[in-house]
Amino acid sequence: DDLAGEQPYNGDLVALLENIRDASDVTPGSGALAGQANYAGSLAAEDGEGTSLLADLSMDVDFDAGSVEGDLPRVRTQVEDGSIVTADGTGTISGTVSQGELTAEIDGEFRVLDENGALAGTMAGEFRGSNADEVVGSTSLNLTSSEGGGIATFDGGFHATKD
C-alpha cells in the first residue's frame, strides 16, 4: 500500500514506514559484517494514546569489536492535538552487534514544551542486504517526566542505511 495520503512529520514518518516495509530480506554474509560502518536513519514509536515520537538516528558500528555507538540528534513528537514539537536535547545509543544482530540501549534527557523528561529504552534489529547496507528493527522506550507526569511507554521501529 502507498502511504502518501498521510503526511505526519512532513512525510518523514511515511518514508520511515516505507523503508521498514521495503527492507531487504537478504541476510548479509560474514564478509559484509566486518570492519566499521556508519548508518543513518530514523526511529519512530507511539504510546497508543495519540502521542508519537520520530527521531533521527546515526550509528557507528564496529563489527570487529562487536560494538555500536550512536545518537538521536533530533527528536520530534506529535502531541495529542496533532501538532509537531521538536524536543531540546539528544539521546545516545550504546550496544553490541553479533552475527548480524544489533542490541542497544537508548538514554537521553529532553525538554518538550515546558517539561523536562528522561528517555530510556532498547532497540533490537538485524542487518540486511548482501553488504549489510541497512539495519532494521524494533524499539521500546520509556519517557519519564520530571514534573510528575509519570511514565509513557512508546513502542515502534527503526531503519538506517549505510553511509
XYZ file of C-alpha atoms in Angstrom:
163
model
C 0.000 0.000 0.000
C 1.080 3.560 -0.679
C 1.073 5.653 2.480
C 1.461 9.017 0.713
C -2.052 10.181 1.668
C -0.916 10.610 5.277
C 1.860 13.149 5.893
C 2.629 13.400 9.628
C 6.090 14.832 10.305
C 6.116 16.356 6.789
C 6.276 12.898 5.237
C 9.289 11.703 7.275
C 7.204 9.134 9.160
C 5.759 7.768 5.921
C 9.258 7.464 4.456
C 10.459 5.562 7.533
C 7.490 3.169 7.488
C 8.015 2.511 3.786
C 11.741 1.866 4.397
C 10.898 -0.635 7.130
C 8.307 -2.312 4.911
C 10.662 -2.446 1.931
C 13.805 -3.530 3.834
C 15.821 -6.207 2.099
C 15.158 -9.790 3.135
C 18.728 -10.749 2.185
C 20.941 -11.786 5.095
C 24.472 -10.372 4.727
C 27.384 -12.766 4.508
C 30.101 -12.784 7.157
C 32.416 -10.722 4.925
C 29.900 -7.864 4.985
C 29.820 -7.992 8.797
C 33.465 -6.959 9.233
C 35.222 -3.655 9.741
C 33.448 -0.437 10.560
C 30.394 1.249 9.065
C 28.239 4.299 9.698
C 24.461 4.165 9.469
C 21.886 6.976 9.379
C 18.130 6.776 9.547
C 15.092 7.238 11.749
C 13.278 5.758 14.711
C 9.523 6.060 15.311
C 7.375 4.971 18.242
C 3.914 5.636 19.630
C 2.255 5.303 23.015
C -1.107 4.006 21.773
C -2.879 7.117 23.101
C -2.223 9.642 20.349
C 1.362 10.663 21.090
C 4.235 9.618 18.870
C 7.979 10.197 18.576
C 10.126 10.463 15.468
C 13.894 10.703 15.871
C 16.821 10.970 13.500
C 19.480 8.420 14.358
C 23.110 7.853 13.498
C 25.187 4.848 14.485
C 28.840 3.923 14.242
C 29.140 0.147 14.049
C 32.378 -1.739 14.662
C 31.641 -5.271 13.535
C 35.117 -6.485 14.550
C 34.812 -5.160 18.120
C 31.114 -6.092 18.301
C 30.006 -2.592 19.288
C 27.584 0.120 18.242
C 27.569 3.737 19.444
C 25.348 6.487 18.192
C 22.921 9.230 18.900
C 19.450 10.623 18.356
C 20.355 14.228 17.430
C 16.783 15.390 16.709
C 13.645 14.104 18.393
C 10.196 15.334 17.399
C 6.888 14.437 18.951
C 3.354 14.636 17.664
C 1.196 15.566 20.615
C -2.484 14.843 21.130
C -3.696 17.930 19.230
C -1.677 16.780 16.188
C 0.978 19.475 16.344
C 4.659 18.571 15.924
C 7.126 19.757 18.564
C 10.926 19.409 18.358
C 12.485 18.454 21.679
C 15.576 20.132 23.056
C 18.206 17.541 23.921
C 19.733 14.420 22.464
C 19.787 10.713 23.115
C 22.617 8.220 22.988
C 22.745 4.698 21.603
C 25.157 2.142 23.038
C 25.205 -1.585 22.467
C 26.535 -4.648 20.760
C 26.496 -6.306 17.354
C 26.943 -10.031 16.871
C 26.260 -12.390 13.958
C 24.276 -9.794 12.067
C 22.154 -8.660 15.009
C 22.168 -5.364 16.919
C 21.102 -4.861 20.547
C 21.378 -1.426 22.150
C 20.252 0.795 24.989
C 18.914 4.301 24.405
C 19.265 7.065 27.007
C 18.634 10.776 26.841
C 17.438 13.941 28.509
C 14.909 16.118 26.690
C 12.783 19.192 27.144
C 9.466 19.273 25.296
C 7.388 22.428 25.561
C 7.825 23.348 29.239
C 8.514 19.863 30.553
C 11.771 18.013 31.182
C 11.956 14.293 30.651
C 14.270 11.320 30.516
C 14.134 8.803 27.696
C 15.349 5.247 28.267
C 14.797 2.103 26.267
C 16.065 -0.589 23.982
C 16.416 -1.309 20.312
C 16.966 -4.672 18.650
C 17.455 -5.314 14.979
C 19.303 -7.075 12.245
C 21.494 -6.058 9.368
C 20.058 -6.640 5.920
C 21.292 -6.649 2.341
C 24.194 -8.525 0.814
C 26.632 -5.816 2.005
C 24.850 -5.065 5.319
C 23.526 -1.943 3.590
C 20.740 -1.411 6.108
C 19.679 -2.244 9.657
C 16.040 -2.582 10.691
C 14.343 -3.491 13.949
C 12.100 -2.636 16.860
C 12.337 -0.285 19.794
C 10.686 0.121 23.171
C 11.103 3.413 25.026
C 10.007 4.872 28.357
C 9.645 8.624 28.667
C 9.658 9.777 32.285
C 8.522 13.292 33.123
C 10.482 15.148 35.770
C 7.359 17.216 36.517
C 5.452 14.234 37.907
C 3.626 13.336 34.721
C 4.539 9.673 35.105
C 5.969 7.266 32.587
C 4.776 6.861 28.997
C 5.775 3.741 27.081
C 6.405 4.007 23.348
C 6.828 1.039 21.001
C 7.940 1.197 17.398
C 10.673 0.531 14.905
C 13.782 1.894 13.235
C 15.569 1.752 9.892
C 19.003 3.054 8.889
C 21.139 2.771 5.781
C 24.893 2.559 5.474
C 26.540 5.914 4.697
